[in-house]
GROMACS .gro file of C-alpha atoms in nm:
model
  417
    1UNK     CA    1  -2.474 -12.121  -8.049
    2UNK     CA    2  -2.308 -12.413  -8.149
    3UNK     CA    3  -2.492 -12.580  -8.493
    4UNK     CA    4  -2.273 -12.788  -8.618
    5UNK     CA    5  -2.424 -13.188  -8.713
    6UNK     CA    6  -2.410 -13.479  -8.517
    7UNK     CA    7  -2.167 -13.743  -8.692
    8UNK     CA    8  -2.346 -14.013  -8.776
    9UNK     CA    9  -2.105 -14.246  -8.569
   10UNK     CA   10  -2.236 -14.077  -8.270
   11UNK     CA   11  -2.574 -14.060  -8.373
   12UNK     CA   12  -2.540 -14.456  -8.397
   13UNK     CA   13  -2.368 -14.474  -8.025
   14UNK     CA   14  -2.664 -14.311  -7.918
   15UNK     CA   15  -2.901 -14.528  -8.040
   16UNK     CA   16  -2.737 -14.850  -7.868
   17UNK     CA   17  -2.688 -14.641  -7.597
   18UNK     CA   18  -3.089 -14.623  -7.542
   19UNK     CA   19  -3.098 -14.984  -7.654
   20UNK     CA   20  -2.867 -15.084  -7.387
   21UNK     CA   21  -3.047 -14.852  -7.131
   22UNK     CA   22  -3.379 -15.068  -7.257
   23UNK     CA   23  -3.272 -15.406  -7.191
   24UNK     CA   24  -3.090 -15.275  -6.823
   25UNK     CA   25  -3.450 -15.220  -6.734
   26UNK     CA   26  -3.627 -15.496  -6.870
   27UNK     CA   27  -3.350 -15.736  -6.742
   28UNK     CA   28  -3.344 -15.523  -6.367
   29UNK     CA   29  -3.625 -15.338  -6.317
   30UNK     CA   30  -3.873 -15.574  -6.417
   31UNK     CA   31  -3.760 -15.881  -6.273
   32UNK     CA   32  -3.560 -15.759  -5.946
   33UNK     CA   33  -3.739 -15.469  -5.840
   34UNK     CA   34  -4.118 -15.498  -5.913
   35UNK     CA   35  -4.092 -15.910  -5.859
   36UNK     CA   36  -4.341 -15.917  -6.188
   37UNK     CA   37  -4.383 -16.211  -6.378
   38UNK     CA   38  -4.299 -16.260  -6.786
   39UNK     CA   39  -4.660 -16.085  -6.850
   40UNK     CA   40  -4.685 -15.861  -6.570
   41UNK     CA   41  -4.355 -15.784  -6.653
   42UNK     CA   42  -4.425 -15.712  -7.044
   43UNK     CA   43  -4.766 -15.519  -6.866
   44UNK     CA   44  -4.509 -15.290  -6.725
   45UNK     CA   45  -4.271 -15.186  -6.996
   46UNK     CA   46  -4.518 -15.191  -7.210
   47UNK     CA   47  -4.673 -14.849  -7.062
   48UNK     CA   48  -4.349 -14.675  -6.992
   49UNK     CA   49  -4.252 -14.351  -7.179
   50UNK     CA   50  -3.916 -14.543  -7.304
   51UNK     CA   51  -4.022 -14.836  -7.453
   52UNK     CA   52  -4.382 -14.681  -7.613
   53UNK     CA   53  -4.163 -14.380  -7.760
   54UNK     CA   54  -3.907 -14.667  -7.870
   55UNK     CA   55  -4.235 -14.874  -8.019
   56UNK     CA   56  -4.388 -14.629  -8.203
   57UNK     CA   57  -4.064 -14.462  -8.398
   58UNK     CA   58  -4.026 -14.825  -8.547
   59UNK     CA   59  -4.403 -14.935  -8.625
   60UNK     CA   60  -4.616 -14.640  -8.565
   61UNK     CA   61  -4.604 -14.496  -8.896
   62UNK     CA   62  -4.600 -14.824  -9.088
   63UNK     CA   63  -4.919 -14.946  -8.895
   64UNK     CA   64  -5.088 -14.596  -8.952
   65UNK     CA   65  -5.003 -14.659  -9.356
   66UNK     CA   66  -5.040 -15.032  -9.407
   67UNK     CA   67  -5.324 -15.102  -9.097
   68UNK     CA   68  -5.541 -14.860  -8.980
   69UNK     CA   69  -5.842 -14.742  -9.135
   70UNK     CA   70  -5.761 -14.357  -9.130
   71UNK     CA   71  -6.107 -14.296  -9.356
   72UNK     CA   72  -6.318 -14.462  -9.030
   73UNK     CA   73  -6.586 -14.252  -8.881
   74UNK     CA   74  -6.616 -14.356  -8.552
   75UNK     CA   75  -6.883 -14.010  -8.524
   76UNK     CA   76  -7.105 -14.214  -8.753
   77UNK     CA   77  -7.108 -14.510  -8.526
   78UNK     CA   78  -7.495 -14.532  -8.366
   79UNK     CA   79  -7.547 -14.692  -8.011
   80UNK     CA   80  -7.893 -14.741  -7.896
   81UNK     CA   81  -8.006 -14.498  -7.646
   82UNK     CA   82  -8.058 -14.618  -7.249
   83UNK     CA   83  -7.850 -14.933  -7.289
   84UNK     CA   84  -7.915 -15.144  -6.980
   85UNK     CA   85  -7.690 -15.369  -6.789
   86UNK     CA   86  -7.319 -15.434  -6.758
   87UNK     CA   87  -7.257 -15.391  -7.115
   88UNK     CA   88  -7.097 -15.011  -7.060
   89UNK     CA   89  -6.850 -15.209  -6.838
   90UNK     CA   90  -6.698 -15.392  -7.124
   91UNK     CA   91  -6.509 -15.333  -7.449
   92UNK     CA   92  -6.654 -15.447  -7.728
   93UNK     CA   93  -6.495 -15.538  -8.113
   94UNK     CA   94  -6.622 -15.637  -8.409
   95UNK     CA   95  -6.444 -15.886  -8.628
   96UNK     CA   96  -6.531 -15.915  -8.949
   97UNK     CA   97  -6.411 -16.220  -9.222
   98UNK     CA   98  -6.485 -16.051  -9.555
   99UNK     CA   99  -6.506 -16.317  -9.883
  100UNK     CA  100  -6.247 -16.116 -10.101
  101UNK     CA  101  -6.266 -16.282 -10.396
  102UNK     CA  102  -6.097 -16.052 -10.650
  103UNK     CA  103  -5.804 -15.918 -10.423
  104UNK     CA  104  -6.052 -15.661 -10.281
  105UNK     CA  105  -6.090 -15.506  -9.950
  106UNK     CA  106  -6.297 -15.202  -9.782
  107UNK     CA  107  -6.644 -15.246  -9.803
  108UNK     CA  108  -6.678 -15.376 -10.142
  109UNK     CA  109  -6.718 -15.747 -10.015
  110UNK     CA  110  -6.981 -15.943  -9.806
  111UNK     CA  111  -6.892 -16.014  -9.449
  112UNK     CA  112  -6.932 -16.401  -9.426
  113UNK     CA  113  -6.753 -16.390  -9.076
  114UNK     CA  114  -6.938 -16.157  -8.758
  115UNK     CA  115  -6.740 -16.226  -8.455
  116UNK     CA  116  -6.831 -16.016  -8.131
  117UNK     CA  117  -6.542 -16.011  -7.921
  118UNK     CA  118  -6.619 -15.883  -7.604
  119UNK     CA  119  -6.343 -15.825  -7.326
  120UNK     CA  120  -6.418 -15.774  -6.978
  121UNK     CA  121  -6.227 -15.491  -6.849
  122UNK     CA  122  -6.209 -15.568  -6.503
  123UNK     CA  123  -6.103 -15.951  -6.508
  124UNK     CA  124  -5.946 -15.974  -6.867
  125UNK     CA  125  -6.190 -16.267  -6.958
  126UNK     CA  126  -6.273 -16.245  -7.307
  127UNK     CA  127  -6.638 -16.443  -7.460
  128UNK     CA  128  -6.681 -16.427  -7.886
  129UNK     CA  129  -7.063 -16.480  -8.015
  130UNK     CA  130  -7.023 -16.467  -8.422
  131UNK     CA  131  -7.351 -16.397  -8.619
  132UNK     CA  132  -7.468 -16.607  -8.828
  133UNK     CA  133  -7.390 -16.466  -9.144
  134UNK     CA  134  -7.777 -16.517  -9.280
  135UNK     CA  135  -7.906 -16.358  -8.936
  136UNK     CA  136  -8.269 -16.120  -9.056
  137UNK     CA  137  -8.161 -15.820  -8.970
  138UNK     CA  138  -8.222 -15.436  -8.995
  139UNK     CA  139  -7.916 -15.293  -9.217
  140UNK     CA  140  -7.914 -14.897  -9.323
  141UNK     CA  141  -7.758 -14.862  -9.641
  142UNK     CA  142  -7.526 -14.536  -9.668
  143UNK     CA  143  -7.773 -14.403  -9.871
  144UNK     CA  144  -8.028 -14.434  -9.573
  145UNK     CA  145  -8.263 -14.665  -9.696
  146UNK     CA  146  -8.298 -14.976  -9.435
  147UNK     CA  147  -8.358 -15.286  -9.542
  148UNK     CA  148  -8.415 -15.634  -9.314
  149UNK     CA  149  -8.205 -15.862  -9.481
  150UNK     CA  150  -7.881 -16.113  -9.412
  151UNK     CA  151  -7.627 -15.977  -9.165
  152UNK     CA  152  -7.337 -16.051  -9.372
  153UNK     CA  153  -7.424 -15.773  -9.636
  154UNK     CA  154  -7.416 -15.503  -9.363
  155UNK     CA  155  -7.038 -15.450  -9.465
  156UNK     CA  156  -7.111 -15.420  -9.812
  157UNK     CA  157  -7.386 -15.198  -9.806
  158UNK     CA  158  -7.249 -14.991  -9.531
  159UNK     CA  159  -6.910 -15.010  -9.451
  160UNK     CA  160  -6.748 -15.054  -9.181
  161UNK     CA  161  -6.955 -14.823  -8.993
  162UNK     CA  162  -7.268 -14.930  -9.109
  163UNK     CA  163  -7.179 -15.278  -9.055
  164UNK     CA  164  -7.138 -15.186  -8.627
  165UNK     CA  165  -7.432 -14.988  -8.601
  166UNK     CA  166  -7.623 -15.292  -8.766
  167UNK     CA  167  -7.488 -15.504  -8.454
  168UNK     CA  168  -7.526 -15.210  -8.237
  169UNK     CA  169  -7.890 -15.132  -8.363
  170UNK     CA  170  -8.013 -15.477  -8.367
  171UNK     CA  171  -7.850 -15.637  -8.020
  172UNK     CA  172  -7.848 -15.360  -7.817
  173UNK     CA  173  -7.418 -15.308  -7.795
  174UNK     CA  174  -7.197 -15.046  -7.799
  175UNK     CA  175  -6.909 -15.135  -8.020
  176UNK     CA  176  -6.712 -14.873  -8.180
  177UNK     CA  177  -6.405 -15.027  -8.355
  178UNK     CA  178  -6.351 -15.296  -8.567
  179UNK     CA  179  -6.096 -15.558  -8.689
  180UNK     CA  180  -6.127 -15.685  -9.046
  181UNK     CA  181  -5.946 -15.988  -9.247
  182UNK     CA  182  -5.977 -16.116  -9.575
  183UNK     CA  183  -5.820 -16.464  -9.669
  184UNK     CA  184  -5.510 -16.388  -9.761
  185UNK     CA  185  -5.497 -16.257  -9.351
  186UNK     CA  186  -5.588 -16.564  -9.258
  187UNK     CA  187  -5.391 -16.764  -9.403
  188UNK     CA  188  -5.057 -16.568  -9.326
  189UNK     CA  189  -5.135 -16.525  -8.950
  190UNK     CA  190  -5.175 -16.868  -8.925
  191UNK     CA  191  -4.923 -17.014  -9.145
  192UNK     CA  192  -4.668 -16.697  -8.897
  193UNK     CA  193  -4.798 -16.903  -8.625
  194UNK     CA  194  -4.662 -17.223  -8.725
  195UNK     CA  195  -5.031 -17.373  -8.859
  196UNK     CA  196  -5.287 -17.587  -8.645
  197UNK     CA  197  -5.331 -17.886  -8.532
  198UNK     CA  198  -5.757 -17.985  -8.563
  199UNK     CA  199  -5.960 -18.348  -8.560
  200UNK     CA  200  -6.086 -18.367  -8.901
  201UNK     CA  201  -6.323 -18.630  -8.998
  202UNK     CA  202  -6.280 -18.774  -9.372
  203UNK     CA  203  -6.599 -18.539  -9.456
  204UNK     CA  204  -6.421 -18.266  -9.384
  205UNK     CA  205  -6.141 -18.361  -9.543
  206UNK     CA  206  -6.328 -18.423  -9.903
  207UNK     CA  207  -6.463 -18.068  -9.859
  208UNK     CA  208  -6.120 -17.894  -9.762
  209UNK     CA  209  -5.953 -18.002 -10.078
  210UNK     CA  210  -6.239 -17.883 -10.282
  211UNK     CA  211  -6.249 -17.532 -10.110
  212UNK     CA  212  -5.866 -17.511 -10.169
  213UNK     CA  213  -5.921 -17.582 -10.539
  214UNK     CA  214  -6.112 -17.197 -10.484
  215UNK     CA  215  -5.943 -17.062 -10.241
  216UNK     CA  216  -5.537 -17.111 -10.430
  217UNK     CA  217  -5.742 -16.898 -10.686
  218UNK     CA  218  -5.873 -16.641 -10.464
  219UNK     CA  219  -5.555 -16.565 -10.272
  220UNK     CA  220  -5.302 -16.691 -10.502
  221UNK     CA  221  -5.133 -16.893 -10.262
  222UNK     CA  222  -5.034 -17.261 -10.265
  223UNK     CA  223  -5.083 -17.554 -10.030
  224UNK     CA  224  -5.144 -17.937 -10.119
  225UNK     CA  225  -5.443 -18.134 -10.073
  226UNK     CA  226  -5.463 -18.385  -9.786
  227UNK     CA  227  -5.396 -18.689  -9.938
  228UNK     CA  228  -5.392 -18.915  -9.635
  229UNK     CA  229  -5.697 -19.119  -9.428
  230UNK     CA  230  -5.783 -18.859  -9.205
  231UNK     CA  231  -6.039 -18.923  -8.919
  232UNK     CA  232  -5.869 -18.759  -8.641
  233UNK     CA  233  -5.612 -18.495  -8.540
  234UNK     CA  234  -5.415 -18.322  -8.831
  235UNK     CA  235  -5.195 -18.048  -8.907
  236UNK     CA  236  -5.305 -17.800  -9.148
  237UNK     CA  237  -5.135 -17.505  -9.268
  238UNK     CA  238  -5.307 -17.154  -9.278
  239UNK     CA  239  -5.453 -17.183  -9.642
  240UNK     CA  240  -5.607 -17.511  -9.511
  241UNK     CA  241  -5.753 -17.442  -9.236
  242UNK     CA  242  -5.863 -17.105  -9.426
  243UNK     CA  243  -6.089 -17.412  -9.627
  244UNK     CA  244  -6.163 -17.616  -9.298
  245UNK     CA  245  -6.322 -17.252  -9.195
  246UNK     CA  246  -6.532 -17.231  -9.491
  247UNK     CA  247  -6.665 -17.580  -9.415
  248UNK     CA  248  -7.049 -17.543  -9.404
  249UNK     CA  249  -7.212 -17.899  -9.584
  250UNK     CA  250  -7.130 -18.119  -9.345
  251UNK     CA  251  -7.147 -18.179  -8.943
  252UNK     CA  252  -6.896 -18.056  -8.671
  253UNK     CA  253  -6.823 -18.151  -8.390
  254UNK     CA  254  -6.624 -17.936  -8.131
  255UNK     CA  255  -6.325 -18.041  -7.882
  256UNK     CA  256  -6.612 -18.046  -7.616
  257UNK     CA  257  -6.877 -18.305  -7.794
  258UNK     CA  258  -7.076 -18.028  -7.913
  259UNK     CA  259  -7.231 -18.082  -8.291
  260UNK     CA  260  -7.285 -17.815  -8.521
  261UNK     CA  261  -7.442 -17.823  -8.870
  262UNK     CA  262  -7.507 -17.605  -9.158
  263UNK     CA  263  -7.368 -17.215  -9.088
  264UNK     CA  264  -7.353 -17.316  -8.742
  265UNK     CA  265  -7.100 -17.545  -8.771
  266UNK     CA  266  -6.894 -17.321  -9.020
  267UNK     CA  267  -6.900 -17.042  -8.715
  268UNK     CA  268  -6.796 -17.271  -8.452
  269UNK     CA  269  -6.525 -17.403  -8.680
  270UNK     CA  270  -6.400 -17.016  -8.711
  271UNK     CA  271  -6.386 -16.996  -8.311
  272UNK     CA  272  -6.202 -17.324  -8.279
  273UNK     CA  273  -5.952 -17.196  -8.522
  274UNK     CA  274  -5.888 -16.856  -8.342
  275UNK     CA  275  -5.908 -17.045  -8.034
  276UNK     CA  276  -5.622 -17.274  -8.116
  277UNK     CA  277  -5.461 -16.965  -8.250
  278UNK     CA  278  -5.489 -16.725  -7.925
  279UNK     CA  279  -5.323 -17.057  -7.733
  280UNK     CA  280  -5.019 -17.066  -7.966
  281UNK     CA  281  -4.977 -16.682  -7.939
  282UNK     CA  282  -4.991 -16.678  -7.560
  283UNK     CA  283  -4.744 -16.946  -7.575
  284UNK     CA  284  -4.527 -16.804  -7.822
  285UNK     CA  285  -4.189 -16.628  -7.791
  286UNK     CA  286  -4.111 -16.245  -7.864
  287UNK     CA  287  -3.976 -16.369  -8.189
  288UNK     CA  288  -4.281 -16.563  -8.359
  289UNK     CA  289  -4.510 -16.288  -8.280
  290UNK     CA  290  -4.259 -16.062  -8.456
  291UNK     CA  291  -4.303 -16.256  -8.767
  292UNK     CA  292  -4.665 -16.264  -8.716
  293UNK     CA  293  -4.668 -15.864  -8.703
  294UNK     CA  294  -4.391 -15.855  -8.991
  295UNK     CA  295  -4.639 -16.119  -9.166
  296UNK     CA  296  -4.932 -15.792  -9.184
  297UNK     CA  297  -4.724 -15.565  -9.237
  298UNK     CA  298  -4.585 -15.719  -9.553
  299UNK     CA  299  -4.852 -15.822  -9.689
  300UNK     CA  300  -5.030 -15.505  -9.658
  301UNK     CA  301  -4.952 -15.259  -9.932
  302UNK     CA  302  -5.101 -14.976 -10.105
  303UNK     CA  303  -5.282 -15.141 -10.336
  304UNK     CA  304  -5.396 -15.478 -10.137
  305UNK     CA  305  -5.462 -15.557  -9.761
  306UNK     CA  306  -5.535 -15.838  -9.581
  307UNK     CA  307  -5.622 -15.691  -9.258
  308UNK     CA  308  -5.731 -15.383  -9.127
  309UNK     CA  309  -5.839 -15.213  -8.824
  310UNK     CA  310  -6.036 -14.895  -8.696
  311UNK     CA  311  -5.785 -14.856  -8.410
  312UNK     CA  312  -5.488 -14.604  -8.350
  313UNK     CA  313  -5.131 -14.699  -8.275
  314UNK     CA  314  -5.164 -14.558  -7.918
  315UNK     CA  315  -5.490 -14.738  -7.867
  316UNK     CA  316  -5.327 -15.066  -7.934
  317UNK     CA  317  -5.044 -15.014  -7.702
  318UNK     CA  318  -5.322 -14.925  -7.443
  319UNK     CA  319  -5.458 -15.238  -7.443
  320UNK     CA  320  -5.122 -15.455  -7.441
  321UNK     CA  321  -5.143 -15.524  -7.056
  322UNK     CA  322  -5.495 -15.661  -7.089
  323UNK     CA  323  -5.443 -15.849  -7.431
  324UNK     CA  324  -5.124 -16.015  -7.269
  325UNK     CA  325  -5.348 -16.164  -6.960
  326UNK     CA  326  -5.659 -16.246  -7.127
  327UNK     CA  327  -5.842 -16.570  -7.140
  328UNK     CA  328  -6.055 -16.672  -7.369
  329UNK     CA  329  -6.366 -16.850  -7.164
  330UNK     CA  330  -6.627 -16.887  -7.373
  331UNK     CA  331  -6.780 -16.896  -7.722
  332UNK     CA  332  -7.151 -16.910  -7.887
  333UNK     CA  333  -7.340 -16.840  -8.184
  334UNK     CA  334  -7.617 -16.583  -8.231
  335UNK     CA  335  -7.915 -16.642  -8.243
  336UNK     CA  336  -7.997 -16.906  -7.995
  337UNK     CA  337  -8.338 -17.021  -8.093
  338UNK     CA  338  -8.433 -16.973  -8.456
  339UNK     CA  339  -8.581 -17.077  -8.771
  340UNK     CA  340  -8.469 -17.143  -9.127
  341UNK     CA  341  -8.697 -17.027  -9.352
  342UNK     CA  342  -8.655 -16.927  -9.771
  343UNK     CA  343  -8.798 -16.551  -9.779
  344UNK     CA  344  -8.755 -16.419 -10.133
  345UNK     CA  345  -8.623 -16.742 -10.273
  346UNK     CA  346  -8.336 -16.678  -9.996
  347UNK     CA  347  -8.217 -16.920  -9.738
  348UNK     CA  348  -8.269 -16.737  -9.403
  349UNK     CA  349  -8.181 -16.760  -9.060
  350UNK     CA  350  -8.494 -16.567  -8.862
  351UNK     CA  351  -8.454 -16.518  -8.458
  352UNK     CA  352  -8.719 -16.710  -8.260
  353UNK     CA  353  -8.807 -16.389  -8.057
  354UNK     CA  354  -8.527 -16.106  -8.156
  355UNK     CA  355  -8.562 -16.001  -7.824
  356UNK     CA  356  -8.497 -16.272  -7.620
  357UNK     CA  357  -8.207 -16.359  -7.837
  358UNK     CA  358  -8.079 -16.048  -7.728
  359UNK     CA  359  -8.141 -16.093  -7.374
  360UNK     CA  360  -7.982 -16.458  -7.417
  361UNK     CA  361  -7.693 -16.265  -7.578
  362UNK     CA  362  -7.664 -15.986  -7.288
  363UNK     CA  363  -7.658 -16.269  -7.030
  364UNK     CA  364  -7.377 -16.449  -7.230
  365UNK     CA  365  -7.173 -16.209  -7.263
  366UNK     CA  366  -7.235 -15.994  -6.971
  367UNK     CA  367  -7.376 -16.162  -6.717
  368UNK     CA  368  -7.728 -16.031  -6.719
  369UNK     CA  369  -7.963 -16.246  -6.567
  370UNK     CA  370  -8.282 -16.078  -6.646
  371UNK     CA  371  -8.176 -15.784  -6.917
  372UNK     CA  372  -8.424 -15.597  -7.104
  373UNK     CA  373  -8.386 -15.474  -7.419
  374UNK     CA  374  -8.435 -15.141  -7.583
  375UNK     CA  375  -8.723 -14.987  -7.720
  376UNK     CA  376  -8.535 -15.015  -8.042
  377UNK     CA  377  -8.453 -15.356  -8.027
  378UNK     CA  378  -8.820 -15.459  -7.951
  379UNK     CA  379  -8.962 -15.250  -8.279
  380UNK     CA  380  -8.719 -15.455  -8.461
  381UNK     CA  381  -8.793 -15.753  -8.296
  382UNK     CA  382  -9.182 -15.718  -8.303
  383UNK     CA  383  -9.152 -15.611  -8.705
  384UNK     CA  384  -9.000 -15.939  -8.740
  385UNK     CA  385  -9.226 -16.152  -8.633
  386UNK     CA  386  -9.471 -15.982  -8.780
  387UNK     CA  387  -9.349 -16.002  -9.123
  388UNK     CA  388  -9.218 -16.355  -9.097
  389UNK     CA  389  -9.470 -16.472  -8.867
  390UNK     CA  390  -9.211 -16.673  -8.675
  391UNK     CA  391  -9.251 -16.629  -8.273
  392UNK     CA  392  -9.050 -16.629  -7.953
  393UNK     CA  393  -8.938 -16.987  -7.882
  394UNK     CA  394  -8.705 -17.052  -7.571
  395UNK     CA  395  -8.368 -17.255  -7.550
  396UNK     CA  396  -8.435 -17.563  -7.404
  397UNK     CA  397  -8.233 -17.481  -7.108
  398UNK     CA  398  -8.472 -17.192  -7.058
  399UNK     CA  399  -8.812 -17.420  -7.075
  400UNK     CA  400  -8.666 -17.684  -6.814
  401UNK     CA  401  -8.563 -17.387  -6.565
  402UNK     CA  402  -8.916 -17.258  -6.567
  403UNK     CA  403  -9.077 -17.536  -6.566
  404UNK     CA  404  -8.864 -17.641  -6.223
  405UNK     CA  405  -8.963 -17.336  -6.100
  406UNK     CA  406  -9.322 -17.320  -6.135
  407UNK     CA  407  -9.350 -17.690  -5.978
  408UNK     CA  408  -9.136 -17.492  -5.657
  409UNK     CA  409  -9.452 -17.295  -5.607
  410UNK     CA  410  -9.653 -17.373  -5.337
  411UNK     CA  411 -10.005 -17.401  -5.375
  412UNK     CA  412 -10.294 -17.214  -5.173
  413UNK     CA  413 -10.630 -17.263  -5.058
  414UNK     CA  414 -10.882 -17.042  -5.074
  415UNK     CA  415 -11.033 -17.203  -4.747
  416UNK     CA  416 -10.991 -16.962  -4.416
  417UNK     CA  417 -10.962 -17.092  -4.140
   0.00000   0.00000   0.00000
């Protein structure tokens, strides 16, 4: 038996050897045989032995170390029993903005950002719905005591896990992994990405500077007030539109007229931003979404993260041929109808009708036309009203539709003839 060691010089032929081997089928396989196009093409290779194997000897360890949350327990996750409708047909994330303020990370920060992101598995079409982050809502602490409270201290209180089964628990979804960002994230993605271009009005621009005055200190990072009369489009870099996103004092209004204010506009300033970003990655070469995967990767070290994730390596190269197709066609905010009130000498946002909210939210994001939620999700919902004494009111889309139909229905005598 011959055991003598490979000289490295051949060790390194064989290497470009399988690189060479790589790019022959990329360059001839793809394109000549198959007939795919660039995504379709990417699809392909993406699932083959080679190129996976190839993949996961450069990044899989480093993502393992730097990105995924090895401590998660998805066997802690809770999903509410009978779930009706299509929402078993569709995968389901969580993203979660956490205000880091002291460099930390985990679940030792509120989660002022609740994006579900749900992906249908069949079309690609993707629809987000963040929580609003002052949302009533039933959190178990790890300790398992519940409390009904804002929806933005599920993370802290609970974790990660505790955190999903809050959304699970409360709207009736069956979410088992999570994505999670602090600032710093934010910023570097963005700034990877080349920055954004938004309409700003000079409102918005006042407020911007001042959260960068707090956010430089937060994330130690640098990036200059806007100095000039804004009331229109502008380019910001990630650490100020990491400010624009914090925006919450003064009126929005979105690329399609739409006008937010309060939290409401803060959230549908977050889904403009990642909307703007998912167009620039979709249009972006092999290279710039290198640096935006170097970008994580750098910045996440053993003593500070900026982003992490409940998924495995393998999982995320499982979902490369749908992430590469998917459009984004639609975004919301949770609850639909609701009411404002201080409980506790807190500023609350309380669901006009938990239930129906969730039924709204099933039909959003699902398609269900007439869904009905869980036992669980009435308890909750008929505890809340009950304690805050705030009803079910329907959208206004909701009262005009039923009002059309009941002037459709014919009317009867009770003469016989």
């Amino acid at each position: 038996m011959n055991t003598r060691k490979i000289p490295i010089w051949k060790k390194i032929l064989l290497v470009v050897e399988s690189l060479v081997i790589i790019i022959y089928l990329f360059m001839t396989v793809g394109y000549t045989w198959f007939k795919l196009d660039r995504n379709g093409f990417i699809a392909y290779m993406s699932q083959t032995s080679i190129v996976r194997g190839y993949i996961k000897s450069q990044a899989g360890d480093k993502f393992k170390e730097s990105v995924q949350d090895t401590e998660f327990k998805q066997e802690k996750v809770h999903i509410n029993a009978n779930l009706d409708g299509n929402v078993q047909t569709y995968k389901n994330i969580a993203l979660f903005g956490i205000d880091s303020r002291e460099g930390e990370f985990a679940d030792s920060a509120n989660s002022d950002t609740i994006i579900i992101v749900s992906i249908n598995n069949k079309t690609g079409q993707v629809k987000m719905a963040s929580i609003f982050r002052d949302t009533m809502l039933k959190i178990e602490g790890k300790d398992g005591t519940v409390k009904y409270f804002k929806a933005n201290s599920g993370f802290f209180r609970a974790g990660p896990e505790g955190a999903i089964n809050m959304l699970n628990t409360n709207l009736d979804l069956n979410i088992t992994d999570y994505v999670v960002v602090n600032f710093n994230g934010v910023s570097a993605i963005i700034d990877a990405l080349g920055g954004v271009d938004v309409n700003i009005s000079g409102e918005e621009k006042f407020y911007i500077n001042g959260y960068l005055t707090e956010t430089r200190k937060i994330t130690g990072l640098d990036a200059p007030d806007i100095e000039e009369l804004v009331d229109g489009p502008i380019h910001l870099s990630g650490l100020q539109a990491t400010a624009f996103c914090r925006i919450r004092y003064v009126k929005f209004t979105d690329e399609d007229g739409t006008v937010y204010n309060n939290d409401m506009g803060r959230t549908a300033r977050q889904r403009m931003i990642i909307r703007k970003l998912i167009e620039k990655s979709k249009a972006a070469g092999v290279t710039e979404l290198m640096n935006v995967a170097n970008t994580v990767f750098n910045y996440n070290t053993e003593n500070e993260k900026v982003i992490g994730t409940s998924f495995e390596f393998d999982e995320i190269l499982d979902m490369i041929p749908t992430l590469i197709n998917f459009s984004l066609v639609d975004n919301t905010g949770f609850p639909f109808t609701y009411e404002t009130p201080r409980i506790n000498s807190l500023d609350m946002v309380v669901s006009s009708g938990l239930s129906y909210n969730v039924a709204k939210l099933h039909e959003f994001l699902f398609g269900d036309q007439n869904y009905r939620p869980s036992s669980t999700v009435q308890n909750i919902s008929d505890y809340l009203e009950s304690y805050t004494g705030i009803g079910t009111v329907k959208t206004k889309e909701d009262r005009e539709k039923e009002k059309a139909e009941d002037q459709e229905q014919p009317m009867y005598s009770n003469n016989q003839e």
